[in-house]
Tab-separated table of C-alpha atoms in Angstrom:
chain	number	residue	atom	x	y	z
L	21	UNK	CA	118.702	-19.201	65.541
L	22	UNK	CA	120.718	-16.630	63.745
L	23	UNK	CA	119.156	-17.655	60.419
L	24	UNK	CA	115.625	-16.179	61.915
L	25	UNK	CA	114.661	-12.749	62.393
L	26	UNK	CA	113.563	-13.427	65.632
L	27	UNK	CA	114.064	-16.074	68.517
L	28	UNK	CA	113.757	-16.700	71.820
L	29	UNK	CA	114.107	-20.331	73.823
L	30	UNK	CA	111.507	-19.972	76.738
L	31	UNK	CA	112.586	-23.118	79.889
L	32	UNK	CA	110.456	-23.620	83.138
L	33	UNK	CA	111.811	-26.526	84.492
L	34	UNK	CA	112.781	-29.043	82.467
L	35	UNK	CA	110.142	-27.941	79.539
L	36	UNK	CA	112.050	-26.045	77.009
L	37	UNK	CA	110.389	-24.706	73.822
L	38	UNK	CA	112.427	-22.571	70.903
L	39	UNK	CA	110.344	-20.045	69.028
L	40	UNK	CA	111.675	-18.723	65.838
L	41	UNK	CA	109.881	-15.536	63.606
L	42	UNK	CA	110.133	-15.538	60.039
L	43	UNK	CA	108.602	-12.080	58.746
L	44	UNK	CA	107.055	-10.271	57.646
L	45	UNK	CA	108.394	-11.915	54.620
L	46	UNK	CA	106.451	-12.275	50.959
L	47	UNK	CA	103.276	-14.350	51.217
L	48	UNK	CA	102.269	-16.722	48.203
L	49	UNK	CA	99.544	-15.326	46.546
L	50	UNK	CA	96.868	-17.552	46.977
L	51	UNK	CA	97.788	-17.277	50.603
L	52	UNK	CA	97.847	-13.690	51.200
L	53	UNK	CA	94.880	-10.674	52.462
L	54	UNK	CA	95.286	-8.176	50.581
L	55	UNK	CA	95.032	-5.366	53.884
L	56	UNK	CA	97.425	-7.202	56.929
L	57	UNK	CA	100.135	-9.662	57.292
L	58	UNK	CA	98.849	-13.230	57.275
L	59	UNK	CA	100.231	-14.975	60.837
L	60	UNK	CA	101.234	-19.073	60.230
L	61	UNK	CA	102.257	-21.258	63.315
L	62	UNK	CA	104.207	-24.855	62.571
L	63	UNK	CA	104.440	-26.468	65.460
L	64	UNK	CA	107.310	-29.293	65.722
L	65	UNK	CA	107.229	-31.570	68.883
L	66	UNK	CA	110.527	-33.563	70.713
L	67	UNK	CA	110.158	-36.658	68.876
L	68	UNK	CA	107.743	-37.888	65.843
L	69	UNK	CA	106.116	-36.583	63.248
L	70	UNK	CA	103.753	-33.657	63.776
L	71	UNK	CA	100.184	-35.016	64.802
L	72	UNK	CA	96.743	-33.699	65.160
L	73	UNK	CA	97.663	-32.750	68.671
L	74	UNK	CA	100.509	-30.516	66.961
L	75	UNK	CA	97.581	-29.034	64.629
L	76	UNK	CA	95.775	-28.253	67.530
L	77	UNK	CA	98.587	-25.974	68.756
L	78	UNK	CA	99.283	-24.516	66.092
L	79	UNK	CA	95.669	-22.846	66.118
L	80	UNK	CA	95.924	-21.783	69.466
L	81	UNK	CA	98.670	-20.438	69.228
L	82	UNK	CA	97.836	-18.720	65.715
L	83	UNK	CA	94.386	-17.649	66.657
L	84	UNK	CA	96.186	-15.866	70.280
L	85	UNK	CA	98.783	-13.524	68.140
L	86	UNK	CA	97.236	-13.459	65.034
L	87	UNK	CA	95.353	-10.243	66.894
L	88	UNK	CA	97.985	-8.954	68.767
L	89	UNK	CA	100.508	-8.563	65.812
L	90	UNK	CA	99.533	-4.920	64.601
L	91	UNK	CA	98.654	-7.221	60.846
L	92	UNK	CA	97.804	-4.204	58.915
L	93	UNK	CA	101.291	-2.821	58.975
L	94	UNK	CA	102.228	-5.677	56.530
L	95	UNK	CA	99.927	-5.682	54.255
L	96	UNK	CA	100.192	-9.076	51.812
L	97	UNK	CA	103.091	-10.819	53.839
L	98	UNK	CA	103.296	-13.632	55.696
L	99	UNK	CA	104.794	-13.541	59.506
L	100	UNK	CA	105.268	-17.417	59.976
L	101	UNK	CA	106.111	-18.312	63.894
L	102	UNK	CA	108.381	-22.107	64.165
L	103	UNK	CA	107.785	-23.615	66.852
L	104	UNK	CA	110.391	-26.274	68.416
L	105	UNK	CA	109.850	-28.576	71.353
L	106	UNK	CA	113.290	-29.186	73.090
L	107	UNK	CA	112.436	-30.971	75.960
L	108	UNK	CA	108.622	-31.177	76.882
L	109	UNK	CA	107.927	-31.741	80.930
L	110	UNK	CA	104.450	-30.429	81.003
L	111	UNK	CA	103.267	-26.773	80.668
L	112	UNK	CA	104.126	-27.025	77.149
L	113	UNK	CA	101.682	-24.805	75.617
L	114	UNK	CA	102.283	-21.750	78.055
L	115	UNK	CA	105.939	-22.161	77.443
L	116	UNK	CA	105.400	-21.853	73.481
L	117	UNK	CA	103.171	-18.966	73.872
L	118	UNK	CA	105.457	-17.309	76.030
L	119	UNK	CA	108.627	-17.901	73.813
L	120	UNK	CA	106.653	-16.985	70.904
L	121	UNK	CA	105.811	-13.685	72.478
L	122	UNK	CA	109.590	-12.681	73.139
L	123	UNK	CA	110.660	-13.850	69.598
L	124	UNK	CA	108.332	-11.417	68.837
L	125	UNK	CA	109.917	-8.780	70.214
L	126	UNK	CA	113.384	-10.166	69.012
L	127	UNK	CA	111.893	-9.872	65.467
L	128	UNK	CA	110.782	-6.393	65.825
L	129	UNK	CA	107.416	-7.450	64.646
L	130	UNK	CA	105.081	-4.457	65.742
L	131	UNK	CA	102.604	-5.851	68.908
L	132	UNK	CA	99.904	-4.843	70.608
L	133	UNK	CA	100.981	-5.760	74.120
L	134	UNK	CA	103.060	-9.180	75.818
L	135	UNK	CA	101.273	-12.112	76.010
L	136	UNK	CA	102.393	-14.419	79.203
L	137	UNK	CA	100.500	-17.361	79.874
L	138	UNK	CA	100.524	-19.894	82.693
L	139	UNK	CA	99.546	-23.331	83.468
L	140	UNK	CA	98.275	-24.947	86.486
L	141	UNK	CA	96.850	-27.874	88.090
L	142	UNK	CA	94.572	-28.977	90.472
L	143	UNK	CA	95.575	-32.687	91.969
L	144	UNK	CA	93.635	-35.339	93.511
L	145	UNK	CA	93.975	-34.176	97.249
L	146	UNK	CA	92.725	-30.815	95.760
L	147	UNK	CA	95.960	-28.765	96.456
L	148	UNK	CA	96.479	-26.937	93.083
L	149	UNK	CA	100.312	-26.718	91.958
L	150	UNK	CA	101.212	-23.444	89.500
L	151	UNK	CA	103.808	-24.770	86.500
L	152	UNK	CA	103.144	-28.614	86.728
L	153	UNK	CA	105.287	-31.110	85.556
L	154	UNK	CA	104.478	-33.878	83.045
L	155	UNK	CA	104.103	-36.307	85.667
L	156	UNK	CA	101.937	-33.920	87.961
L	157	UNK	CA	99.585	-33.440	84.991
L	158	UNK	CA	98.958	-37.263	84.159
L	159	UNK	CA	98.052	-37.205	87.929
L	160	UNK	CA	95.834	-33.985	88.443
L	161	UNK	CA	91.906	-33.716	88.148
L	162	UNK	CA	92.386	-30.770	86.311
L	163	UNK	CA	94.614	-28.632	84.172
L	164	UNK	CA	94.012	-24.904	83.542
L	165	UNK	CA	96.153	-22.871	80.995
L	166	UNK	CA	95.330	-19.358	81.065
L	167	UNK	CA	96.962	-16.027	78.680
L	168	UNK	CA	97.192	-12.539	79.423
L	169	UNK	CA	97.263	-9.735	77.264
L	170	UNK	CA	99.600	-7.288	79.331
L	171	UNK	CA	98.224	-4.015	80.259
L	172	UNK	CA	94.321	-5.805	80.483
L	173	UNK	CA	92.831	-6.756	83.312
L	174	UNK	CA	89.501	-7.498	81.944
L	175	UNK	CA	89.701	-11.148	80.567
L	176	UNK	CA	91.717	-13.604	79.543
L	177	UNK	CA	92.685	-13.921	75.945
L	178	UNK	CA	93.389	-17.361	76.551
L	179	UNK	CA	91.789	-20.037	78.344
L	180	UNK	CA	92.044	-24.080	78.466
L	181	UNK	CA	90.640	-25.765	81.195
L	182	UNK	CA	90.342	-30.037	81.462
L	183	UNK	CA	89.513	-32.112	83.503
L	184	UNK	CA	86.601	-32.413	86.496
L	185	UNK	CA	86.751	-29.352	88.257
L	186	UNK	CA	84.253	-26.846	89.660
L	187	UNK	CA	83.338	-23.298	88.622
L	188	UNK	CA	85.243	-22.429	92.340
L	189	UNK	CA	88.121	-23.936	91.146
L	190	UNK	CA	88.474	-22.906	87.663
L	191	UNK	CA	87.999	-18.647	89.457
L	192	UNK	CA	91.283	-20.145	92.057
L	193	UNK	CA	93.178	-21.242	89.561
L	194	UNK	CA	92.084	-17.958	87.429
L	195	UNK	CA	93.588	-15.645	89.567
L	196	UNK	CA	96.723	-18.069	90.665
L	197	UNK	CA	97.455	-17.688	86.520
L	198	UNK	CA	97.046	-14.054	86.654
L	199	UNK	CA	99.414	-13.511	89.202
L	200	UNK	CA	101.913	-16.282	88.259
L	201	UNK	CA	101.490	-14.264	84.017
L	202	UNK	CA	102.956	-10.763	86.200
L	203	UNK	CA	105.938	-12.756	87.216
L	204	UNK	CA	106.762	-14.027	83.571
L	205	UNK	CA	106.171	-10.719	82.162
L	206	UNK	CA	108.562	-9.263	84.382
L	207	UNK	CA	110.904	-11.771	83.809
L	208	UNK	CA	110.860	-10.946	80.330
L	209	UNK	CA	111.044	-7.311	80.700
L	210	UNK	CA	114.125	-7.825	82.464
L	211	UNK	CA	115.423	-10.083	79.793
L	212	UNK	CA	114.311	-7.688	76.916
L	213	UNK	CA	116.671	-4.862	78.846
L	214	UNK	CA	119.507	-6.924	78.869
L	215	UNK	CA	119.564	-7.981	75.387
L	216	UNK	CA	118.485	-4.396	74.544
L	217	UNK	CA	121.698	-2.668	76.381
L	218	UNK	CA	124.178	-5.457	75.099
L	219	UNK	CA	123.449	-4.679	71.306
L	220	UNK	CA	123.430	-1.233	72.580
L	221	UNK	CA	126.793	-1.332	74.062
L	222	UNK	CA	128.029	-3.674	70.922
L	223	UNK	CA	127.340	-1.306	68.417
L	224	UNK	CA	128.398	1.664	70.899
L	225	UNK	CA	132.118	-0.107	70.908
B	13	UNK	CA	73.775	4.615	43.880
B	14	UNK	CA	71.858	7.565	45.893
B	15	UNK	CA	69.895	7.584	48.736
B	16	UNK	CA	67.070	7.019	46.820
B	17	UNK	CA	68.588	3.786	45.210
B	18	UNK	CA	70.085	2.512	48.742
B	19	UNK	CA	66.179	2.658	50.919
B	20	UNK	CA	65.130	0.459	48.339
B	21	UNK	CA	67.844	-2.260	48.362
B	22	UNK	CA	66.575	-5.901	48.294
B	23	UNK	CA	67.575	-6.904	52.212
B	24	UNK	CA	68.969	-10.397	50.412
B	25	UNK	CA	71.241	-8.085	48.191
B	26	UNK	CA	72.770	-5.986	51.313
B	27	UNK	CA	72.888	-9.328	53.169
B	28	UNK	CA	75.117	-10.855	50.299
B	29	UNK	CA	77.265	-7.645	49.848
B	30	UNK	CA	77.662	-6.273	53.164
B	31	UNK	CA	77.432	-8.963	55.455
B	32	UNK	CA	78.904	-7.583	58.464
B	33	UNK	CA	77.041	-4.573	58.423
B	34	UNK	CA	73.831	-6.423	58.012
B	35	UNK	CA	74.522	-8.527	61.396
B	36	UNK	CA	75.535	-5.065	63.057
B	37	UNK	CA	71.731	-3.830	62.303
B	38	UNK	CA	70.302	-6.693	64.280
B	39	UNK	CA	72.752	-6.800	66.919
B	40	UNK	CA	73.113	-3.459	67.501
B	41	UNK	CA	68.974	-3.775	68.492
B	42	UNK	CA	70.061	-6.688	70.859
B	43	UNK	CA	68.522	-9.630	68.200
B	44	UNK	CA	69.259	-11.622	65.733
B	45	UNK	CA	69.840	-11.694	61.996
B	46	UNK	CA	66.894	-15.467	62.822
B	47	UNK	CA	65.162	-13.701	65.555
B	48	UNK	CA	66.616	-15.486	68.570
B	49	UNK	CA	67.549	-14.456	71.684
B	50	UNK	CA	71.986	-13.871	72.415
B	51	UNK	CA	71.260	-16.280	74.871
B	52	UNK	CA	69.210	-18.531	73.069
B	53	UNK	CA	70.395	-22.415	71.211
B	54	UNK	CA	69.128	-23.585	68.330
B	55	UNK	CA	66.310	-26.394	68.800
B	56	UNK	CA	67.945	-29.847	68.486
B	57	UNK	CA	67.348	-32.977	67.525
B	58	UNK	CA	68.974	-36.255	68.059
B	59	UNK	CA	68.094	-39.553	66.227
B	60	UNK	CA	70.023	-42.610	67.574
B	61	UNK	CA	70.301	-45.510	64.835
B	62	UNK	CA	70.098	-43.799	61.533
B	63	UNK	CA	73.102	-46.322	60.592
B	64	UNK	CA	72.185	-49.616	59.910
B	65	UNK	CA	75.567	-50.724	58.981
B	66	UNK	CA	77.454	-49.286	62.408
B	67	UNK	CA	77.105	-51.292	65.558
B	68	UNK	CA	76.193	-47.438	66.779
B	69	UNK	CA	74.907	-44.234	64.953
B	70	UNK	CA	72.956	-40.935	65.870
B	71	UNK	CA	71.823	-37.778	63.753
B	72	UNK	CA	72.605	-34.602	65.661
B	73	UNK	CA	70.371	-31.646	63.950
B	74	UNK	CA	71.731	-28.210	65.191
B	75	UNK	CA	69.094	-25.606	63.804
B	76	UNK	CA	70.605	-25.866	59.918
B	77	UNK	CA	73.769	-27.538	61.228
B	78	UNK	CA	73.375	-31.426	60.763
B	79	UNK	CA	76.326	-33.835	61.933
B	80	UNK	CA	76.136	-37.654	61.897
B	81	UNK	CA	78.444	-40.040	63.891
B	82	UNK	CA	78.634	-43.362	63.024
B	83	UNK	CA	80.570	-45.831	65.143
B	84	UNK	CA	82.327	-48.853	63.972
B	85	UNK	CA	83.950	-51.771	66.440
B	86	UNK	CA	86.722	-54.105	65.131
B	87	UNK	CA	88.550	-56.714	68.020
B	88	UNK	CA	92.296	-56.032	68.032
B	89	UNK	CA	94.763	-56.542	70.638
B	90	UNK	CA	95.513	-54.292	73.355
B	91	UNK	CA	98.307	-51.894	73.779
B	92	UNK	CA	101.230	-53.526	75.571
B	93	UNK	CA	101.063	-51.137	78.369
B	94	UNK	CA	97.269	-51.543	79.232
B	95	UNK	CA	96.035	-54.580	78.162
B	96	UNK	CA	92.601	-54.478	79.388
B	97	UNK	CA	91.715	-51.412	77.692
B	98	UNK	CA	89.774	-50.822	74.472
B	99	UNK	CA	90.297	-47.746	72.089
B	100	UNK	CA	87.903	-45.418	71.455
B	101	UNK	CA	89.198	-43.160	68.150
B	102	UNK	CA	87.057	-40.308	67.098
B	103	UNK	CA	87.701	-38.091	63.778
B	104	UNK	CA	85.518	-35.278	62.477
B	105	UNK	CA	85.122	-34.584	58.592
B	106	UNK	CA	84.257	-31.393	57.403
B	107	UNK	CA	84.035	-31.807	53.679
B	108	UNK	CA	83.449	-29.675	50.491
B	109	UNK	CA	79.402	-31.610	50.772
B	110	UNK	CA	78.410	-29.249	54.017
B	111	UNK	CA	79.885	-26.199	53.328
B	112	UNK	CA	81.162	-23.948	50.290
B	113	UNK	CA	84.689	-23.005	52.827
B	114	UNK	CA	85.773	-26.456	52.392
B	115	UNK	CA	88.003	-27.626	49.584
B	116	UNK	CA	88.639	-31.421	48.625
B	117	UNK	CA	91.548	-33.350	49.472
B	118	UNK	CA	93.681	-33.747	52.825
B	119	UNK	CA	91.270	-32.998	55.779
B	120	UNK	CA	91.551	-28.765	56.836
B	121	UNK	CA	93.216	-26.999	59.675
B	122	UNK	CA	89.583	-26.676	61.335
B	123	UNK	CA	88.769	-30.397	60.764
B	124	UNK	CA	92.082	-31.370	62.223
B	125	UNK	CA	91.435	-29.387	65.305
B	126	UNK	CA	87.767	-30.145	65.733
B	127	UNK	CA	89.143	-34.464	65.665
B	128	UNK	CA	91.606	-33.389	68.445
B	129	UNK	CA	89.410	-31.578	70.824
B	130	UNK	CA	86.894	-34.428	70.629
B	131	UNK	CA	89.383	-37.072	70.980
B	132	UNK	CA	90.651	-35.665	74.385
B	133	UNK	CA	86.765	-34.866	75.219
B	134	UNK	CA	85.923	-38.597	73.946
B	135	UNK	CA	88.679	-40.087	77.006
B	136	UNK	CA	86.589	-38.529	79.892
B	137	UNK	CA	83.067	-40.966	78.296
B	138	UNK	CA	83.617	-44.520	78.412
B	139	UNK	CA	85.839	-46.663	80.780
B	140	UNK	CA	87.611	-47.947	78.250
B	141	UNK	CA	88.388	-51.669	80.019
B	142	UNK	CA	85.039	-52.360	79.370
B	143	UNK	CA	85.848	-53.062	75.829
B	144	UNK	CA	88.276	-55.891	77.285
B	145	UNK	CA	87.861	-59.230	75.719
B	146	UNK	CA	90.269	-60.824	77.030
B	147	UNK	CA	92.858	-59.416	78.321
B	148	UNK	CA	96.338	-59.038	77.006
B	149	UNK	CA	94.510	-60.594	74.257
B	150	UNK	CA	92.101	-58.803	72.351
B	151	UNK	CA	89.453	-55.954	73.115
B	152	UNK	CA	87.067	-54.120	70.961
B	153	UNK	CA	88.750	-51.038	68.565
B	154	UNK	CA	85.489	-48.920	68.563
B	155	UNK	CA	86.207	-46.110	65.861
B	156	UNK	CA	83.904	-42.629	65.682
B	157	UNK	CA	83.431	-41.080	62.277
B	158	UNK	CA	81.795	-37.835	62.642
B	159	UNK	CA	80.431	-36.119	59.697
B	160	UNK	CA	79.322	-32.905	58.778
B	161	UNK	CA	76.013	-33.120	56.007
B	162	UNK	CA	75.302	-29.200	56.633
B	163	UNK	CA	77.805	-26.330	58.089
B	164	UNK	CA	75.721	-23.557	59.849
B	165	UNK	CA	77.621	-23.100	62.715
B	166	UNK	CA	78.549	-24.630	65.859
B	167	UNK	CA	79.377	-27.775	64.533
B	168	UNK	CA	82.208	-29.138	67.347
B	169	UNK	CA	78.625	-28.490	69.540
B	170	UNK	CA	76.485	-30.924	67.597
B	171	UNK	CA	79.943	-33.533	66.983
B	172	UNK	CA	79.910	-34.198	70.135
B	173	UNK	CA	76.020	-34.539	71.324
B	174	UNK	CA	76.368	-36.972	67.973
B	175	UNK	CA	79.223	-39.103	69.533
B	176	UNK	CA	77.917	-39.334	72.877
B	177	UNK	CA	74.373	-39.923	71.420
B	178	UNK	CA	75.882	-42.795	68.966
B	179	UNK	CA	77.669	-44.680	71.817
B	180	UNK	CA	74.729	-44.395	74.057
B	181	UNK	CA	73.018	-46.348	70.911
B	182	UNK	CA	76.340	-48.387	70.873
B	183	UNK	CA	75.290	-52.312	70.364
B	184	UNK	CA	77.921	-55.044	71.180
B	185	UNK	CA	77.600	-58.560	70.975
B	186	UNK	CA	79.399	-60.669	73.914
B	187	UNK	CA	82.432	-61.824	72.634
B	188	UNK	CA	84.238	-64.779	73.580
B	189	UNK	CA	87.940	-65.381	73.746
B	190	UNK	CA	89.340	-68.991	72.712
B	191	UNK	CA	92.428	-69.286	73.985
B	192	UNK	CA	93.366	-72.593	71.991
B	193	UNK	CA	93.033	-70.821	68.661
B	194	UNK	CA	92.785	-67.225	69.487
B	195	UNK	CA	89.825	-66.433	67.954
B	196	UNK	CA	87.219	-64.165	69.149
B	197	UNK	CA	83.728	-65.333	68.809
B	198	UNK	CA	80.411	-63.597	68.829
B	199	UNK	CA	76.908	-64.352	70.638
B	200	UNK	CA	73.597	-62.989	69.587
B	201	UNK	CA	73.070	-61.333	72.614
B	202	UNK	CA	73.830	-57.639	72.615
B	203	UNK	CA	75.201	-54.935	75.392
B	204	UNK	CA	75.313	-51.324	75.776
B	205	UNK	CA	78.491	-50.216	76.875
B	206	UNK	CA	77.929	-47.240	79.788
B	207	UNK	CA	78.510	-44.038	79.187
B	208	UNK	CA	80.370	-43.017	82.145
B	209	UNK	CA	80.231	-39.332	82.524
B	210	UNK	CA	78.089	-37.779	79.634
B	211	UNK	CA	79.371	-34.415	77.768
B	212	UNK	CA	77.104	-31.186	77.739
B	213	UNK	CA	78.601	-29.119	75.463
B	214	UNK	CA	77.664	-25.122	75.045
B	215	UNK	CA	79.326	-22.505	72.810
B	216	UNK	CA	79.355	-18.984	72.594
B	217	UNK	CA	81.200	-16.822	70.259
B	218	UNK	CA	82.085	-13.006	70.359
B	219	UNK	CA	80.904	-11.757	67.492
B	220	UNK	CA	82.110	-7.708	65.980
B	221	UNK	CA	83.870	-7.988	69.471
B	222	UNK	CA	80.938	-6.133	70.982
B	223	UNK	CA	78.479	-8.938	71.678
B	224	UNK	CA	78.414	-12.731	73.163
B	225	UNK	CA	75.896	-14.826	71.277
B	226	UNK	CA	75.587	-18.811	72.376
B	227	UNK	CA	75.301	-20.793	69.233
B	228	UNK	CA	76.427	-19.197	66.580
B	229	UNK	CA	75.202	-20.120	62.715
B	230	UNK	CA	77.505	-19.818	60.100
B	231	UNK	CA	76.952	-16.078	59.082
B	232	UNK	CA	77.532	-15.088	63.119
B	233	UNK	CA	80.748	-17.297	62.925
B	234	UNK	CA	82.196	-15.239	60.033
B	235	UNK	CA	82.067	-12.454	62.399
B	236	UNK	CA	83.885	-14.143	65.437
B	237	UNK	CA	86.163	-12.281	67.144
B	238	UNK	CA	86.824	-15.279	69.918
B	239	UNK	CA	84.646	-18.046	70.952
B	240	UNK	CA	84.204	-20.179	74.587
B	241	UNK	CA	82.932	-23.825	74.594
B	242	UNK	CA	81.785	-25.263	77.779
B	243	UNK	CA	81.258	-28.769	78.052
B	244	UNK	CA	79.744	-29.849	81.762
B	245	UNK	CA	78.934	-33.349	82.751
B	246	UNK	CA	75.646	-34.954	83.914
B	247	UNK	CA	76.997	-33.989	87.703
B	248	UNK	CA	77.211	-29.919	86.642
B	249	UNK	CA	80.875	-30.082	87.209
B	250	UNK	CA	82.748	-28.860	84.370
B	251	UNK	CA	84.908	-30.920	82.190
B	252	UNK	CA	86.010	-28.199	79.639
B	253	UNK	CA	86.527	-24.533	79.486
B	254	UNK	CA	87.908	-23.909	76.035
B	255	UNK	CA	88.576	-20.024	74.778
B	256	UNK	CA	89.903	-19.805	70.875
B	257	UNK	CA	90.430	-16.375	69.293
B	258	UNK	CA	92.224	-13.775	70.864
B	259	UNK	CA	88.483	-11.178	71.370
B	260	UNK	CA	88.220	-10.160	75.002
B	261	UNK	CA	85.776	-11.636	77.030
B	262	UNK	CA	86.208	-10.664	80.755
B	263	UNK	CA	85.948	-12.940	83.558
B	264	UNK	CA	82.140	-11.758	84.438
B	265	UNK	CA	81.057	-13.097	80.499
B	266	UNK	CA	82.744	-16.368	81.083
B	267	UNK	CA	81.130	-16.912	84.224
B	268	UNK	CA	77.536	-16.097	82.333
B	269	UNK	CA	78.467	-18.484	79.447
B	270	UNK	CA	78.773	-21.241	82.054
B	271	UNK	CA	75.656	-19.958	83.542
B	272	UNK	CA	74.167	-20.578	80.353
B	273	UNK	CA	76.082	-24.051	79.725
B	274	UNK	CA	74.174	-25.495	82.929
B	275	UNK	CA	70.830	-24.504	81.645
B	276	UNK	CA	71.363	-25.876	78.138
B	277	UNK	CA	72.666	-28.796	79.764
B	278	UNK	CA	69.044	-29.822	80.720
B	279	UNK	CA	67.958	-28.881	77.150
B	280	UNK	CA	70.739	-31.569	76.016
B	281	UNK	CA	69.175	-33.770	78.467
B	282	UNK	CA	65.357	-33.961	76.983
B	283	UNK	CA	66.731	-34.308	73.239
B	284	UNK	CA	69.124	-37.258	73.850
B	285	UNK	CA	66.673	-39.256	76.005
C-alpha cells in the first residue's frame, strides 16, 4: 500500500491479510485524548459488509495493540489500523495480528515490543494442528489463538480458546503456540532486516 | 489544600476526584472497596419467567448489575443448507438507561462485541434440530434479547447466565405442519427445550496492572488493564477462555482463575435451580 504510512501483508497457507497503518494523524476533537494517541482499528472481511464478527475482531486487535504502542509519545493524535482480509482459510486472527505488528514497524510507530500470534486446533482424534485451515477448524473440537509479546515469557497477551477442551489441552496448545510465535518472530526479523538493508542500498546509491 | 485539609476530606469526595487512588488504597491492603475478597464473586439472584409476553425470560442480579433476557419464538423457513435446524439469535443491548457511559443511537462497540461473543457461546447451548417443526418447511426461530438494566460491572457474566436461565424457562407449543395448506398450527401442550451443555461464566479482571479480582464492579472495571473470561460446562470442561486487553496475566494466574471458575460454577448452578 503506497498511500499508507506503513503496511504489511502476512500470508500463511491460503490465508492472506493486509494491514495498513495511517498515523500518527490528527484526531477529531471529540475523539482525541490529551495525553496519548487514540488507536482505532477497522477490519474488513473478504466478502460482504462488515458484521458484528468483524467488530469483535477490531476490538480484539485494538485491545491487544493499544498498550504496546507507545501512545504517550504522540498525544492528541490518531493511529488508524486498517486490516483487509484478502483470503480467509483459517487462522485469520493470528494472521491479522502478525500483519499489524509488521505494518506498525513499517510505519515507524514506536512500540514496546513485537506482538506475534499463532493459532492451533485440537481435532476430534485428539491430535493438535498448528495454523489450521478453515476445514480443520470446522471439524475441530477446540481452537486456540494465543498472542505473545516478544521478550516476555510470563504470560500471553491475548487468548481466545473456544470449543470443548480440558485444562491440559489448553496448556498443550499454549506451549505449541509459544513455540510457533518464536518462529514467526524470527521470520518477521528476517523480513524487516531484508527491507531495511534494501532501503539502505537504495538511499546510498 | 494543606495537610490538615487533606485529612478531613470526605471519603466520597476523594472517591470522586481520585478514583484510581481511592481504589488503590483498598487493593494495596488486599481488599476491595466493597469489602469483598479478591476472588469473591457477588451474590447472584436468578428469577425466571419475569416477562409474561415472552416465551422464555429471566432476570439476573449480580450485585447491582441487573440484566434481563427475553426470548421470543417465531416460525420461519429453515436455511436451505440446514433444513432441520432452527435459529437462535442473541443480541445484547447496552443503553443509556443502564449507565452514563452509553449514548443513545446505534449500538456501541461494547454492545456489538458482547452480542457477538454471546452468539458464539450460544452455539454450544442448544441442539438446533430440536427446533425443527417440519424439515425443509418450518422451524422455530428464537431471538434472545439481553437488555442491561443496570451496569455495575461484569455485564457479560450476567448476560450469559440470563440467556441460559431464559432458555431453561422457555416453553414452546407443540407445533404441527399441515402440508396441504402450508400452515403451522400450535397445540395447547407446551414443552421445554433441552439445554445441551450449560454455560457457567466467570470473569476475572486485572486491575491497575497488578491485582487480579473476580467479578469486577464498575469502579474496578474503569481501572482494568485486562480481563479474562472463563466459561465452563456442567461437566467442568472448558468452553471458552478469552483474554481481552494487553495487561499481562501470567500462565499461573490463568490457571488460578480457571480453578476459581470451577468453584463459581457450583454457585451459579445453585442459583439457576
